XYZ file of C-alpha atoms in Angstrom:
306
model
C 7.829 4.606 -31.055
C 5.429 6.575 -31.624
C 5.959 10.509 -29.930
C 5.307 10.954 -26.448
C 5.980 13.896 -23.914
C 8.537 11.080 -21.909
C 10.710 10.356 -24.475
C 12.794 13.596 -23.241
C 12.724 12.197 -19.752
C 13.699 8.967 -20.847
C 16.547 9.547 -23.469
C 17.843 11.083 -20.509
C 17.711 8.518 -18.329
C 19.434 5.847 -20.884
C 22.644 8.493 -20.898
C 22.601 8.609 -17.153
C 22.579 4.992 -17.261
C 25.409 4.350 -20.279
C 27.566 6.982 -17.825
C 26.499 4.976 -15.021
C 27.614 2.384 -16.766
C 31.339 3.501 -18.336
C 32.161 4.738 -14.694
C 31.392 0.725 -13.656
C 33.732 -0.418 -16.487
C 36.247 2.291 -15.692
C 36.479 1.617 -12.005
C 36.299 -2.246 -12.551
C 38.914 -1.941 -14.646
C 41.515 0.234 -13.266
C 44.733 -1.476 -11.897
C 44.479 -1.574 -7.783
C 47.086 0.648 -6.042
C 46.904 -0.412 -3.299
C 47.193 -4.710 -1.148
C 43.887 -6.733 -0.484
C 41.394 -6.270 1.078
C 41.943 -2.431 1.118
C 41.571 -2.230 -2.822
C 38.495 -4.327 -2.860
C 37.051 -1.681 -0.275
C 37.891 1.617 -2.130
C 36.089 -0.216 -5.152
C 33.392 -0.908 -3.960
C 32.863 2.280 -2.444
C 33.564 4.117 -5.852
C 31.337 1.874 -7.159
C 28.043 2.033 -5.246
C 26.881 5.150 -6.790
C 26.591 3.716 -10.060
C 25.426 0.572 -9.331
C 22.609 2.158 -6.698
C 21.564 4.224 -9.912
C 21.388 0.825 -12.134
C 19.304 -0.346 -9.368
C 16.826 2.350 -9.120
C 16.348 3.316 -12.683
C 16.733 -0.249 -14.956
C 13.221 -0.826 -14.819
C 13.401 1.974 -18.128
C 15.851 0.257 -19.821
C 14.033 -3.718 -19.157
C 10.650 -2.487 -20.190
C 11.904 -0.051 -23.234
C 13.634 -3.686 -24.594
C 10.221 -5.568 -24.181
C 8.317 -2.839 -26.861
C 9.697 -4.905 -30.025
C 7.118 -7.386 -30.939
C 4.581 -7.982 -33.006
C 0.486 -7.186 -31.969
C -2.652 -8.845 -32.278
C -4.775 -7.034 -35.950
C -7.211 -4.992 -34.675
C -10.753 -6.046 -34.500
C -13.471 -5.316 -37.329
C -15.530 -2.197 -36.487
C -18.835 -4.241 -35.849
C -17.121 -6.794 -33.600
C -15.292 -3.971 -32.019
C -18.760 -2.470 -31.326
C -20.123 -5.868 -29.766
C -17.133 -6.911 -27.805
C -17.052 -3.419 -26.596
C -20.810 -3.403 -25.332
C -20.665 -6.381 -24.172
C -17.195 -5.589 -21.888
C -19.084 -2.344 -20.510
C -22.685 -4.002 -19.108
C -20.152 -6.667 -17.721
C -17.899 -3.998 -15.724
C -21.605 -2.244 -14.785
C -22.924 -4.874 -13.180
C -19.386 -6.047 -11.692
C -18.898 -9.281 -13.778
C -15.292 -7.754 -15.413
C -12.212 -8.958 -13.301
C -9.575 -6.772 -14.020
C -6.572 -8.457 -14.340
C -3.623 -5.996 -14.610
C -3.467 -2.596 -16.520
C -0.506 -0.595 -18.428
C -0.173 1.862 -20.577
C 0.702 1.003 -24.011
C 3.186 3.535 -26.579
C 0.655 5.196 -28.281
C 0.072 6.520 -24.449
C -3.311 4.442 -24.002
C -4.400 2.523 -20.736
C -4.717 -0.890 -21.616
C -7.184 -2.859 -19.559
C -6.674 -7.151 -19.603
C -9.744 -8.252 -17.308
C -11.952 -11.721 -17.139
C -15.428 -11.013 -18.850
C -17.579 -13.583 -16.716
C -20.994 -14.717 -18.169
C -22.930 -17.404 -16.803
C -21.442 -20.282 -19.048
C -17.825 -18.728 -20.111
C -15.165 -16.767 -19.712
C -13.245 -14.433 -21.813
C -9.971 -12.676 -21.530
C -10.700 -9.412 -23.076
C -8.075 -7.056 -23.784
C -9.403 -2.876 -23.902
C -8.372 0.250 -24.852
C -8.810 3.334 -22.687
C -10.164 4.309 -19.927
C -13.059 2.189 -18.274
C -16.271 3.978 -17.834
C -15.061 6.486 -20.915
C -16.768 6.923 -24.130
C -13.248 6.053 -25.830
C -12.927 2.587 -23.950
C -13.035 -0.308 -27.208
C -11.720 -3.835 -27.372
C -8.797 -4.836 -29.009
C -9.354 -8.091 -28.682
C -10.837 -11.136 -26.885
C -8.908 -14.161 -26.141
C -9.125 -17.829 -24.331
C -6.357 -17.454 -21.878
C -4.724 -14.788 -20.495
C -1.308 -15.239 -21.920
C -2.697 -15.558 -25.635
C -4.084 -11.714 -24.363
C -0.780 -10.697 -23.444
C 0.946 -11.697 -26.175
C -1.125 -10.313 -28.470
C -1.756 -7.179 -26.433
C 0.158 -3.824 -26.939
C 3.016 -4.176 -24.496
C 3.453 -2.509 -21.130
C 5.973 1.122 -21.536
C 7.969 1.269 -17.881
C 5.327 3.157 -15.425
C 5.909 6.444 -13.677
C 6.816 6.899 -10.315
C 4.971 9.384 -7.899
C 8.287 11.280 -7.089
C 10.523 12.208 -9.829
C 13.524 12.269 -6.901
C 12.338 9.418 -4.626
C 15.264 6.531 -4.239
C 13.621 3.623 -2.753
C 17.291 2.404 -1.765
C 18.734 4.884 0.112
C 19.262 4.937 3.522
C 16.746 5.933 5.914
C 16.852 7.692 9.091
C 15.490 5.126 12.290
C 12.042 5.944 12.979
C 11.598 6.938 16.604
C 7.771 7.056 16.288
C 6.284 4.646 18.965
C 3.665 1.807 17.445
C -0.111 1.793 18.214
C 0.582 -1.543 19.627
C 3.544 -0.161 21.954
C 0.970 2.689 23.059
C -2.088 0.314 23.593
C 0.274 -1.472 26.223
C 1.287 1.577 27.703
C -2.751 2.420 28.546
C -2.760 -1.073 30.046
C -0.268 -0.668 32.211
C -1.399 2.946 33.215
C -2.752 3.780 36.713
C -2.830 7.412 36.845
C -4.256 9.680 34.076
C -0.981 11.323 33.333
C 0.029 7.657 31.591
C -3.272 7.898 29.727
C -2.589 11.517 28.638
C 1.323 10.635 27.386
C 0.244 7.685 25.151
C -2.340 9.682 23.416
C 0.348 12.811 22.951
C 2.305 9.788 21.530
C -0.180 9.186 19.196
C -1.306 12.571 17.973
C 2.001 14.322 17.925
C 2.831 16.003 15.280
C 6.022 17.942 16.184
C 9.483 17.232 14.950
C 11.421 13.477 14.443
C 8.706 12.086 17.308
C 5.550 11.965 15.315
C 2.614 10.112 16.128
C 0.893 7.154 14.327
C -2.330 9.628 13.151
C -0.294 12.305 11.472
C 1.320 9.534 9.987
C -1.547 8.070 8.624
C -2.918 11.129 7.407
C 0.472 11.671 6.063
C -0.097 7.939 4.341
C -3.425 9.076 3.062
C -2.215 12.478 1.812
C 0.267 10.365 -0.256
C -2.032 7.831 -1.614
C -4.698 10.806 -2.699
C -1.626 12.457 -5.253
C -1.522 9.202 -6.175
C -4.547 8.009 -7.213
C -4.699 12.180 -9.016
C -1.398 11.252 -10.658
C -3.042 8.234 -12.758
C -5.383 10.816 -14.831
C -8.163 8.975 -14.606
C -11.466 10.022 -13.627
C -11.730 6.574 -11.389
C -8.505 7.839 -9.900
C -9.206 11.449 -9.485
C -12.569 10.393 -6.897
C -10.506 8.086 -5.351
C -8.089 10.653 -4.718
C -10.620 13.355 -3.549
C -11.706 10.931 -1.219
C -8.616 10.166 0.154
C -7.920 13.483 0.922
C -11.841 13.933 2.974
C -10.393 11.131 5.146
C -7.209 12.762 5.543
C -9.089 15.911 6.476
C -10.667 13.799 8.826
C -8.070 12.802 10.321
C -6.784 16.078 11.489
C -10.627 16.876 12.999
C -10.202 13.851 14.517
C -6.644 14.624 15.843
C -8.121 17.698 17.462
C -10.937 16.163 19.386
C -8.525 13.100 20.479
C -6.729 16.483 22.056
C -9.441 18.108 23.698
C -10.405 14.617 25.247
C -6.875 14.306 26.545
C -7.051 17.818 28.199
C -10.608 16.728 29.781
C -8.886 13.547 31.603
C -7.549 15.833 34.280
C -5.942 14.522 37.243
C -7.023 11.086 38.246
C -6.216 8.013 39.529
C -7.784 4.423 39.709
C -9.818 3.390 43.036
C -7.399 0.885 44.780
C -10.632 -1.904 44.739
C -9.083 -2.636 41.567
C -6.206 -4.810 42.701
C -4.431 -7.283 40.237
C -5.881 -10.638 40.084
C -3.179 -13.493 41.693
C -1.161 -15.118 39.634
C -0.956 -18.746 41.433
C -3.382 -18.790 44.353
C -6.967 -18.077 43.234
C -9.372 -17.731 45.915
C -13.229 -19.015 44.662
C -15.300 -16.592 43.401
C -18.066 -15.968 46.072
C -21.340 -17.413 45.836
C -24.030 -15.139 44.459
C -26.961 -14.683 47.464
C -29.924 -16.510 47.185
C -32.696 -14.258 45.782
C -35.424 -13.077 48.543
C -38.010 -15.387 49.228
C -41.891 -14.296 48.935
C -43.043 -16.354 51.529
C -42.040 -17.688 54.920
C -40.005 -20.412 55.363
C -41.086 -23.557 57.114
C -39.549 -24.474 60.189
C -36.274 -26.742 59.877
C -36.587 -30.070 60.990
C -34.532 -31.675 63.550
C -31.196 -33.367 63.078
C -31.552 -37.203 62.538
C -29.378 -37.841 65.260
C -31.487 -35.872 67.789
C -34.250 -38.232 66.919
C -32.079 -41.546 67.858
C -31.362 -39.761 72.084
């Protein structure tokens, strides 16, 4: 392959795996010293280690044994150029459908998107990043799956934390949902309810925090990110991602200062809960005000009959 500043990271990773993998064999292996189910217990346990690590960190190992096959020729220069231009006013004016993206060995984004004109469609397979001056098409194609096999394939992707394990155990969450705290306003009669639910949501303290530092913590996350694709799409994306998250914690501050303006209060008791089984009629609305007088009733019909 050719060199790349991962191939350190990743020869690594394949002997973490192959010792991963000789403690398996080793432990599967050894003769039990102790009756069933006990023994099956103690394996497993010796075991899950290993396996958790085959788990998190195969992906290398699947997608390093997917690099050995053969690629499409490269285009000639002047149908490079044309493809090229004609890829670029499609993405300008929002006819190119991106389909999927990877990065190939040589360390290049690879792009496979739909290039929709008005009576076709091409799968067009580019190199580089879109909106660059190095973007160029490899090659155009009728389907997608003639682009992908003919298309530079996919190296494993990078994760956004180098120590993140996406199967280990996690602590319960003891943060209460906007849905849980909605209810709780609902069912509130004094302002003191009021005030709790919307500490509940703004709280940023400790194991108890709130749904808005959470998603501020969410956006935070998704802005490094976006940065960590090196891409100038990414990198706005990512600054404004972090705005919002600024946001956020202006907006934290002035959900506060309403909270402290509440003050003591309670609802007027004309605001009774509506029966459940017996529902009286809602009152007539009065007649409006006449503008001129009435005319005298007229006599019952049965007073004319005496």
């Amino acid at each position: 392959m050719p060199p790349a500043r991962h191939h350190a990271a990743w020869r690594e990773l394949i002997d973490d795996m192959a010792h991963a993998a000789d403690h398996i064999v080793r432990i599967q292996t050894a003769p039990d010293n102790q009756p069933e189910p006990d023994a099956t217990r103690a394996r497993h346990l010796q075991l899950w280690p290993y396996v958790l690590a085959w788990a998190e960190r195969s992906f290398i190992i699947s997608g390093l044994a997917e690099q050995h096959r053969p690629t499409a020729p490269p285009l000639a220069s002047e149908e490079q150029r044309l493809w090229t231009d004609l890829a670029l006013a499609a993405w300008r004016r929002g006819a190119l459908d991106v389909d999927d993206v990877w990065y190939s060995a040589d360390n290049e984004l690879i792009t496979l998107a739909d290039l929709v004109e008005p009576d076709d469609q091409t799968v067009v397979v580019l190199a580089g990043e879109l909106g660059s001056d190095q973007v160029r098409v490899l090659g155009h194609y009728d389907t997608v799956q003639e682009a992908v096999e003919a298309s530079p394939p996919p190296v494993p992707a990078g994760v956004l934390r180098p120590d993140f394990a996406p199967f280990a155990p996690q602590a319960p969450a003891a943060e209460a949902p906007v849905a849980k705290l909605v209810r709780q306003i609902e069912e509130a009669r004094h302002t003191g309810d009021v005030y709790m639910a919307l500490l509940d949501a703004v709280d940023d303290s400790g194991f108890s925090r709130g749904p808005l530092p959470r998603l501020a913590e969410l956006l935070d996350r998704a802005a490094t990110f976006a940065d960590a694709l090196e891409t100038k799409q990414g990198q706005r994306s990512a600054a404004r991602l972090s705005v919002l998250a600024r946001q956020l914690g202006a907006l934290r501050e002035e959900i506060e200062s309403a909270m402290e303006g509440l003050g003591a209060g309670v609802l007027p008791p004309h605001r009774t809960p509506r029966p459940v089984f017996h529902v009286a009629p809602a009152p007539r609305a009065p007649s409006p005000t006449p503008s001129a007088v009435p005319a005298a009733p007229r006599a019952p019909g049965t007073a004319r009959g005496r």
